[in-house]
């Protein structure tokens, strides 16, 4: 039985062929596009569950392309960065990527990250916890079953991982959590040595749910420890 359909937008044909062979052997459908234009065409035609997106493309800015993909589809995005520079990772996450993987990488690690991202996306359709009623904190509503977040009826745009981070903190409202505790609470996510990626995601969540992200009232920083989701109402 075939697993999810995947799209890889990557100009390195040899790398794409290797990755494609490995992922097909693992049961996934796989489509390759060598540049941004053909990648967007393949996105519309194949409706992938996840896009493996190279940051450096010959005809497009990978970061801008990531934003287009997130706006035009429900596909998750796993971004490939040519450098291990943390700034590349931060910018990619800020642009909406669900995860990132620096080159060079092992196919097994890519597969593990794909599975983790897809599990997060599918979590809303399985499990008793997701059948529970929405969490409400004043005008903020977190619908676990629909995997949606609204503030005063306005839908907030969050990636799958950002939704899971917000939900994990909201379910532990009032508890101070370290970055490691937050990541451990997110189902299907392995601990990442680059824990500052949590700060990037928290910033994106604040921008989506807070009236003033620079002076947050819902997700508060506890200096030297981590974060706490405040219980107080609006």
PDB file of C-alpha atoms in Angstrom:
ATOM      1  CA  UNK A   1       0.000   0.000   0.000  1.00  0.00           C
ATOM      2  CA  UNK A   2       1.474   3.351  -1.022  1.00  0.00           C
ATOM      3  CA  UNK A   3       2.023   6.004   1.595  1.00  0.00           C
ATOM      4  CA  UNK A   4       1.691   9.738   0.996  1.00  0.00           C
ATOM      5  CA  UNK A   5       2.627  11.482  -2.218  1.00  0.00           C
ATOM      6  CA  UNK A   6       5.838  13.534  -2.006  1.00  0.00           C
ATOM      7  CA  UNK A   7       7.212  16.277  -4.265  1.00  0.00           C
ATOM      8  CA  UNK A   8      10.882  17.206  -4.351  1.00  0.00           C
ATOM      9  CA  UNK A   9      11.874  20.553  -5.876  1.00  0.00           C
ATOM     10  CA  UNK A  10      15.628  20.224  -6.337  1.00  0.00           C
ATOM     11  CA  UNK A  11      17.957  21.198  -9.192  1.00  0.00           C
ATOM     12  CA  UNK A  12      20.509  18.475  -8.381  1.00  0.00           C
ATOM     13  CA  UNK A  13      19.186  15.647 -10.570  1.00  0.00           C
ATOM     14  CA  UNK A  14      21.532  13.024  -9.119  1.00  0.00           C
ATOM     15  CA  UNK A  15      20.505  13.832  -5.556  1.00  0.00           C
ATOM     16  CA  UNK A  16      16.826  13.813  -6.524  1.00  0.00           C
ATOM     17  CA  UNK A  17      17.201  10.418  -8.255  1.00  0.00           C
ATOM     18  CA  UNK A  18      18.861   8.928  -5.179  1.00  0.00           C
ATOM     19  CA  UNK A  19      16.235  10.354  -2.831  1.00  0.00           C
ATOM     20  CA  UNK A  20      13.426   9.271  -5.152  1.00  0.00           C
ATOM     21  CA  UNK A  21      14.657   5.669  -5.293  1.00  0.00           C
ATOM     22  CA  UNK A  22      14.974   5.532  -1.509  1.00  0.00           C
ATOM     23  CA  UNK A  23      11.546   7.026  -0.805  1.00  0.00           C
ATOM     24  CA  UNK A  24       9.791   4.859  -3.392  1.00  0.00           C
ATOM     25  CA  UNK A  25      11.373   1.783  -1.790  1.00  0.00           C
ATOM     26  CA  UNK A  26       9.935   3.056   1.504  1.00  0.00           C
ATOM     27  CA  UNK A  27       6.452   3.082  -0.034  1.00  0.00           C
ATOM     28  CA  UNK A  28       5.998   6.746  -0.903  1.00  0.00           C
ATOM     29  CA  UNK A  29       4.833   8.249  -4.153  1.00  0.00           C
ATOM     30  CA  UNK A  30       7.519  10.569  -5.485  1.00  0.00           C
ATOM     31  CA  UNK A  31       7.575  13.370  -8.062  1.00  0.00           C
ATOM     32  CA  UNK A  32      10.644  15.456  -8.906  1.00  0.00           C
ATOM     33  CA  UNK A  33      10.800  18.974 -10.311  1.00  0.00           C
ATOM     34  CA  UNK A  34      14.099  20.609 -11.195  1.00  0.00           C
ATOM     35  CA  UNK A  35      13.146  24.260 -10.701  1.00  0.00           C
ATOM     36  CA  UNK A  36      10.572  26.506  -9.110  1.00  0.00           C
ATOM     37  CA  UNK A  37       8.289  26.908 -12.120  1.00  0.00           C
ATOM     38  CA  UNK A  38       7.954  23.187 -12.787  1.00  0.00           C
ATOM     39  CA  UNK A  39       7.706  22.620  -9.044  1.00  0.00           C
ATOM     40  CA  UNK A  40       4.614  24.807  -8.741  1.00  0.00           C
ATOM     41  CA  UNK A  41       3.077  23.067 -11.751  1.00  0.00           C
ATOM     42  CA  UNK A  42       3.763  19.678 -10.155  1.00  0.00           C
ATOM     43  CA  UNK A  43       2.284  20.934  -6.880  1.00  0.00           C
ATOM     44  CA  UNK A  44      -1.022  21.691  -8.590  1.00  0.00           C
ATOM     45  CA  UNK A  45      -1.032  18.430 -10.524  1.00  0.00           C
ATOM     46  CA  UNK A  46       0.102  15.912  -7.906  1.00  0.00           C
ATOM     47  CA  UNK A  47      -1.332  17.453  -4.695  1.00  0.00           C
ATOM     48  CA  UNK A  48       1.495  16.142  -2.475  1.00  0.00           C
ATOM     49  CA  UNK A  49       1.202  15.772   1.270  1.00  0.00           C
ATOM     50  CA  UNK A  50       4.736  17.100   1.673  1.00  0.00           C
ATOM     51  CA  UNK A  51       7.195  19.100  -0.437  1.00  0.00           C
ATOM     52  CA  UNK A  52      10.951  18.636  -0.054  1.00  0.00           C
ATOM     53  CA  UNK A  53      12.153  22.073  -1.097  1.00  0.00           C
ATOM     54  CA  UNK A  54      15.740  23.084  -1.852  1.00  0.00           C
ATOM     55  CA  UNK A  55      16.564  26.565  -0.610  1.00  0.00           C
ATOM     56  CA  UNK A  56      18.780  27.303  -3.617  1.00  0.00           C
ATOM     57  CA  UNK A  57      17.036  27.006  -7.007  1.00  0.00           C
ATOM     58  CA  UNK A  58      18.157  28.305 -10.415  1.00  0.00           C
ATOM     59  CA  UNK A  59      14.992  30.252 -11.183  1.00  0.00           C
ATOM     60  CA  UNK A  60      13.402  31.042  -7.826  1.00  0.00           C
ATOM     61  CA  UNK A  61      14.072  32.111  -4.265  1.00  0.00           C
ATOM     62  CA  UNK A  62      13.398  29.005  -2.185  1.00  0.00           C
ATOM     63  CA  UNK A  63      12.101  31.083   0.721  1.00  0.00           C
ATOM     64  CA  UNK A  64       9.589  32.922  -1.450  1.00  0.00           C
ATOM     65  CA  UNK A  65       8.602  29.617  -3.030  1.00  0.00           C
ATOM     66  CA  UNK A  66       7.986  28.162   0.416  1.00  0.00           C
ATOM     67  CA  UNK A  67       5.537  30.969   1.129  1.00  0.00           C
ATOM     68  CA  UNK A  68       3.738  30.348  -2.173  1.00  0.00           C
ATOM     69  CA  UNK A  69       3.432  26.645  -1.447  1.00  0.00           C
ATOM     70  CA  UNK A  70       1.978  27.306   2.000  1.00  0.00           C
ATOM     71  CA  UNK A  71      -0.523  29.810   0.594  1.00  0.00           C
ATOM     72  CA  UNK A  72      -1.607  27.719  -2.387  1.00  0.00           C
ATOM     73  CA  UNK A  73      -1.770  24.253  -0.849  1.00  0.00           C
ATOM     74  CA  UNK A  74      -2.093  22.303   2.385  1.00  0.00           C
ATOM     75  CA  UNK A  75       1.231  20.543   1.802  1.00  0.00           C
ATOM     76  CA  UNK A  76       3.828  20.478   4.537  1.00  0.00           C
ATOM     77  CA  UNK A  77       7.260  21.808   3.582  1.00  0.00           C
ATOM     78  CA  UNK A  78      10.585  20.264   4.540  1.00  0.00           C
ATOM     79  CA  UNK A  79      13.290  22.688   3.485  1.00  0.00           C
ATOM     80  CA  UNK A  80      16.778  21.605   2.427  1.00  0.00           C
ATOM     81  CA  UNK A  81      19.525  24.100   3.227  1.00  0.00           C
ATOM     82  CA  UNK A  82      22.966  23.910   1.636  1.00  0.00           C
ATOM     83  CA  UNK A  83      24.574  25.261   4.779  1.00  0.00           C
ATOM     84  CA  UNK A  84      24.414  24.310   8.424  1.00  0.00           C
ATOM     85  CA  UNK A  85      24.216  28.005   9.298  1.00  0.00           C
ATOM     86  CA  UNK A  86      21.526  28.522  11.964  1.00  0.00           C
ATOM     87  CA  UNK A  87      20.396  31.678  10.189  1.00  0.00           C
ATOM     88  CA  UNK A  88      19.305  29.633   7.165  1.00  0.00           C
ATOM     89  CA  UNK A  89      17.225  27.476   9.455  1.00  0.00           C
ATOM     90  CA  UNK A  90      15.696  30.436  11.270  1.00  0.00           C
ATOM     91  CA  UNK A  91      14.697  32.193   8.052  1.00  0.00           C
ATOM     92  CA  UNK A  92      13.245  28.979   6.630  1.00  0.00           C
ATOM     93  CA  UNK A  93      11.094  28.444   9.714  1.00  0.00           C
ATOM     94  CA  UNK A  94       9.982  32.061   9.652  1.00  0.00           C
ATOM     95  CA  UNK A  95       8.805  31.577   6.077  1.00  0.00           C
ATOM     96  CA  UNK A  96       6.539  28.736   7.133  1.00  0.00           C
ATOM     97  CA  UNK A  97       8.652  25.605   6.649  1.00  0.00           C
ATOM     98  CA  UNK A  98       7.513  22.734   8.880  1.00  0.00           C
ATOM     99  CA  UNK A  99      11.032  21.374   9.240  1.00  0.00           C
ATOM    100  CA  UNK A 100      14.506  21.753   7.745  1.00  0.00           C
ATOM    101  CA  UNK A 101      17.440  19.507   6.946  1.00  0.00           C
ATOM    102  CA  UNK A 102      20.945  20.773   6.136  1.00  0.00           C
ATOM    103  CA  UNK A 103      22.939  19.225   3.287  1.00  0.00           C
ATOM    104  CA  UNK A 104      24.604  16.811   3.089  1.00  0.00           C
ATOM    105  CA  UNK A 105      22.146  14.447   4.755  1.00  0.00           C
ATOM    106  CA  UNK A 106      21.562  10.739   5.182  1.00  0.00           C
ATOM    107  CA  UNK A 107      18.474   9.378   3.394  1.00  0.00           C
ATOM    108  CA  UNK A 108      17.419   7.683   6.627  1.00  0.00           C
ATOM    109  CA  UNK A 109      17.337  11.018   8.431  1.00  0.00           C
ATOM    110  CA  UNK A 110      15.298  12.555   5.620  1.00  0.00           C
ATOM    111  CA  UNK A 111      12.838   9.662   5.846  1.00  0.00           C
ATOM    112  CA  UNK A 112      12.572  10.030   9.628  1.00  0.00           C
ATOM    113  CA  UNK A 113      11.842  13.742   9.322  1.00  0.00           C
ATOM    114  CA  UNK A 114       9.259  13.172   6.584  1.00  0.00           C
ATOM    115  CA  UNK A 115       7.481  10.624   8.757  1.00  0.00           C
ATOM    116  CA  UNK A 116       7.554  12.965  11.765  1.00  0.00           C
ATOM    117  CA  UNK A 117       6.089  15.884   9.794  1.00  0.00           C
ATOM    118  CA  UNK A 118       3.369  13.702   8.274  1.00  0.00           C
ATOM    119  CA  UNK A 119       2.484  12.216  11.671  1.00  0.00           C
ATOM    120  CA  UNK A 120       1.982  15.696  13.037  1.00  0.00           C
ATOM    121  CA  UNK A 121      -0.294  16.541  10.129  1.00  0.00           C
ATOM    122  CA  UNK A 122      -2.343  13.370  10.570  1.00  0.00           C
ATOM    123  CA  UNK A 123      -2.638  13.669  14.343  1.00  0.00           C
ATOM    124  CA  UNK A 124      -5.857  15.635  14.016  1.00  0.00           C
ATOM    125  CA  UNK A 125      -7.721  12.671  12.520  1.00  0.00           C
ATOM    126  CA  UNK A 126      -6.751  10.082  15.156  1.00  0.00           C
ATOM    127  CA  UNK A 127      -6.742   9.604  18.887  1.00  0.00           C
ATOM    128  CA  UNK A 128      -9.006  10.266  21.822  1.00  0.00           C
ATOM    129  CA  UNK A 129      -7.336  13.557  22.748  1.00  0.00           C
ATOM    130  CA  UNK A 130      -8.343  15.081  19.418  1.00  0.00           C
ATOM    131  CA  UNK A 131     -12.009  14.228  20.062  1.00  0.00           C
ATOM    132  CA  UNK A 132     -11.992  16.535  23.100  1.00  0.00           C
ATOM    133  CA  UNK A 133     -13.807  19.887  22.914  1.00  0.00           C
ATOM    134  CA  UNK A 134     -11.851  22.961  21.807  1.00  0.00           C
ATOM    135  CA  UNK A 135      -9.653  24.729  24.325  1.00  0.00           C
ATOM    136  CA  UNK A 136     -10.790  28.312  24.986  1.00  0.00           C
ATOM    137  CA  UNK A 137      -8.823  31.098  26.598  1.00  0.00           C
ATOM    138  CA  UNK A 138     -10.818  34.285  26.213  1.00  0.00           C
ATOM    139  CA  UNK A 139     -11.073  35.015  22.485  1.00  0.00           C
ATOM    140  CA  UNK A 140      -8.485  32.336  21.662  1.00  0.00           C
ATOM    141  CA  UNK A 141      -9.891  28.967  20.599  1.00  0.00           C
ATOM    142  CA  UNK A 142      -7.807  25.875  19.801  1.00  0.00           C
ATOM    143  CA  UNK A 143      -9.816  23.186  18.012  1.00  0.00           C
ATOM    144  CA  UNK A 144      -7.942  19.907  18.450  1.00  0.00           C
ATOM    145  CA  UNK A 145     -10.145  17.956  16.076  1.00  0.00           C
ATOM    146  CA  UNK A 146     -10.050  20.469  13.212  1.00  0.00           C
ATOM    147  CA  UNK A 147      -6.472  21.450  14.071  1.00  0.00           C
ATOM    148  CA  UNK A 148      -7.361  25.099  13.759  1.00  0.00           C
ATOM    149  CA  UNK A 149      -6.736  28.179  15.876  1.00  0.00           C
ATOM    150  CA  UNK A 150      -8.933  31.270  15.930  1.00  0.00           C
ATOM    151  CA  UNK A 151      -8.791  34.575  17.776  1.00  0.00           C
ATOM    152  CA  UNK A 152     -12.161  36.327  18.014  1.00  0.00           C
ATOM    153  CA  UNK A 153     -13.310  34.185  15.092  1.00  0.00           C
ATOM    154  CA  UNK A 154     -10.293  35.043  12.926  1.00  0.00           C
ATOM    155  CA  UNK A 155      -8.419  32.010  11.605  1.00  0.00           C
ATOM    156  CA  UNK A 156      -4.717  32.039  12.485  1.00  0.00           C
ATOM    157  CA  UNK A 157      -2.199  30.655  10.004  1.00  0.00           C
ATOM    158  CA  UNK A 158       0.140  28.183  11.694  1.00  0.00           C
ATOM    159  CA  UNK A 159       2.223  25.314  10.393  1.00  0.00           C
ATOM    160  CA  UNK A 160       1.472  21.801  11.614  1.00  0.00           C
ATOM    161  CA  UNK A 161       4.403  21.929  14.019  1.00  0.00           C
ATOM    162  CA  UNK A 162       3.440  25.366  15.327  1.00  0.00           C
ATOM    163  CA  UNK A 163      -0.094  24.121  16.010  1.00  0.00           C
ATOM    164  CA  UNK A 164       1.326  21.190  17.970  1.00  0.00           C
ATOM    165  CA  UNK A 165       3.620  23.489  19.957  1.00  0.00           C
ATOM    166  CA  UNK A 166       0.743  25.807  20.823  1.00  0.00           C
ATOM    167  CA  UNK A 167      -1.512  22.904  21.776  1.00  0.00           C
ATOM    168  CA  UNK A 168       1.184  21.313  23.958  1.00  0.00           C
ATOM    169  CA  UNK A 169       1.653  24.567  25.864  1.00  0.00           C
ATOM    170  CA  UNK A 170      -2.080  25.299  26.127  1.00  0.00           C
ATOM    171  CA  UNK A 171      -2.741  21.837  27.553  1.00  0.00           C
ATOM    172  CA  UNK A 172      -0.147  22.680  30.215  1.00  0.00           C
ATOM    173  CA  UNK A 173      -1.349  26.238  30.810  1.00  0.00           C
ATOM    174  CA  UNK A 174       0.232  27.832  33.859  1.00  0.00           C
ATOM    175  CA  UNK A 175       3.243  25.497  33.874  1.00  0.00           C
ATOM    176  CA  UNK A 176       6.688  26.864  33.095  1.00  0.00           C
ATOM    177  CA  UNK A 177       8.240  24.643  30.403  1.00  0.00           C
ATOM    178  CA  UNK A 178      11.808  24.485  29.161  1.00  0.00           C
ATOM    179  CA  UNK A 179      12.489  24.254  25.440  1.00  0.00           C
ATOM    180  CA  UNK A 180      13.332  20.567  25.817  1.00  0.00           C
ATOM    181  CA  UNK A 181      10.074  19.905  27.678  1.00  0.00           C
ATOM    182  CA  UNK A 182       8.087  21.658  24.958  1.00  0.00           C
ATOM    183  CA  UNK A 183       9.755  19.671  22.178  1.00  0.00           C
ATOM    184  CA  UNK A 184       9.332  16.409  24.089  1.00  0.00           C
ATOM    185  CA  UNK A 185       5.631  17.186  24.488  1.00  0.00           C
ATOM    186  CA  UNK A 186       5.135  17.434  20.729  1.00  0.00           C
ATOM    187  CA  UNK A 187       4.254  13.989  19.482  1.00  0.00           C
ATOM    188  CA  UNK A 188       6.407  12.622  16.652  1.00  0.00           C
ATOM    189  CA  UNK A 189       9.159  15.230  17.009  1.00  0.00           C
ATOM    190  CA  UNK A 190      12.660  14.120  17.864  1.00  0.00           C
ATOM    191  CA  UNK A 191      14.754  16.413  20.037  1.00  0.00           C
ATOM    192  CA  UNK A 192      16.787  18.822  17.967  1.00  0.00           C
ATOM    193  CA  UNK A 193      20.169  19.990  19.220  1.00  0.00           C
ATOM    194  CA  UNK A 194      19.371  23.365  17.680  1.00  0.00           C
ATOM    195  CA  UNK A 195      16.814  24.231  20.373  1.00  0.00           C
ATOM    196  CA  UNK A 196      16.694  27.905  19.386  1.00  0.00           C
ATOM    197  CA  UNK A 197      14.409  26.827  16.548  1.00  0.00           C
ATOM    198  CA  UNK A 198      11.724  26.736  19.254  1.00  0.00           C
ATOM    199  CA  UNK A 199      12.166  30.490  19.717  1.00  0.00           C
ATOM    200  CA  UNK A 200      11.506  31.051  16.016  1.00  0.00           C
ATOM    201  CA  UNK A 201       8.314  29.012  16.133  1.00  0.00           C
ATOM    202  CA  UNK A 202       7.159  30.777  19.312  1.00  0.00           C
ATOM    203  CA  UNK A 203       7.697  34.092  17.554  1.00  0.00           C
ATOM    204  CA  UNK A 204       5.517  32.943  14.652  1.00  0.00           C
ATOM    205  CA  UNK A 205       2.808  31.736  17.020  1.00  0.00           C
ATOM    206  CA  UNK A 206       2.838  35.036  18.886  1.00  0.00           C
ATOM    207  CA  UNK A 207       2.545  36.935  15.616  1.00  0.00           C
ATOM    208  CA  UNK A 208      -0.555  34.872  14.817  1.00  0.00           C
ATOM    209  CA  UNK A 209      -2.398  34.936  18.155  1.00  0.00           C
ATOM    210  CA  UNK A 210      -1.213  37.952  20.140  1.00  0.00           C
ATOM    211  CA  UNK A 211      -2.682  41.442  19.761  1.00  0.00           C
ATOM    212  CA  UNK A 212       0.840  42.820  20.252  1.00  0.00           C
ATOM    213  CA  UNK A 213       3.506  40.144  19.656  1.00  0.00           C
ATOM    214  CA  UNK A 214       6.180  42.408  21.171  1.00  0.00           C
ATOM    215  CA  UNK A 215       4.246  42.535  24.434  1.00  0.00           C
ATOM    216  CA  UNK A 216       2.674  39.071  24.597  1.00  0.00           C
ATOM    217  CA  UNK A 217      -0.045  38.272  27.103  1.00  0.00           C
ATOM    218  CA  UNK A 218      -0.651  34.633  26.261  1.00  0.00           C
ATOM    219  CA  UNK A 219       2.790  33.042  25.692  1.00  0.00           C
ATOM    220  CA  UNK A 220       5.240  34.531  28.158  1.00  0.00           C
ATOM    221  CA  UNK A 221       9.015  34.153  28.279  1.00  0.00           C
ATOM    222  CA  UNK A 222      10.494  32.970  31.571  1.00  0.00           C
ATOM    223  CA  UNK A 223      14.061  34.235  31.396  1.00  0.00           C
ATOM    224  CA  UNK A 224      16.659  31.510  31.715  1.00  0.00           C
ATOM    225  CA  UNK A 225      14.041  28.733  31.706  1.00  0.00           C
ATOM    226  CA  UNK A 226      11.639  28.726  28.773  1.00  0.00           C
ATOM    227  CA  UNK A 227       7.995  29.680  28.293  1.00  0.00           C
ATOM    228  CA  UNK A 228       4.630  29.559  30.019  1.00  0.00           C
ATOM    229  CA  UNK A 229       1.176  29.674  28.471  1.00  0.00           C
ATOM    230  CA  UNK A 230      -0.799  32.116  30.639  1.00  0.00           C
ATOM    231  CA  UNK A 231      -4.183  30.974  31.940  1.00  0.00           C
ATOM    232  CA  UNK A 232      -5.678  34.419  32.304  1.00  0.00           C
ATOM    233  CA  UNK A 233      -8.508  35.451  30.023  1.00  0.00           C
ATOM    234  CA  UNK A 234      -8.439  38.414  27.614  1.00  0.00           C
TER     235      UNK A 234
END
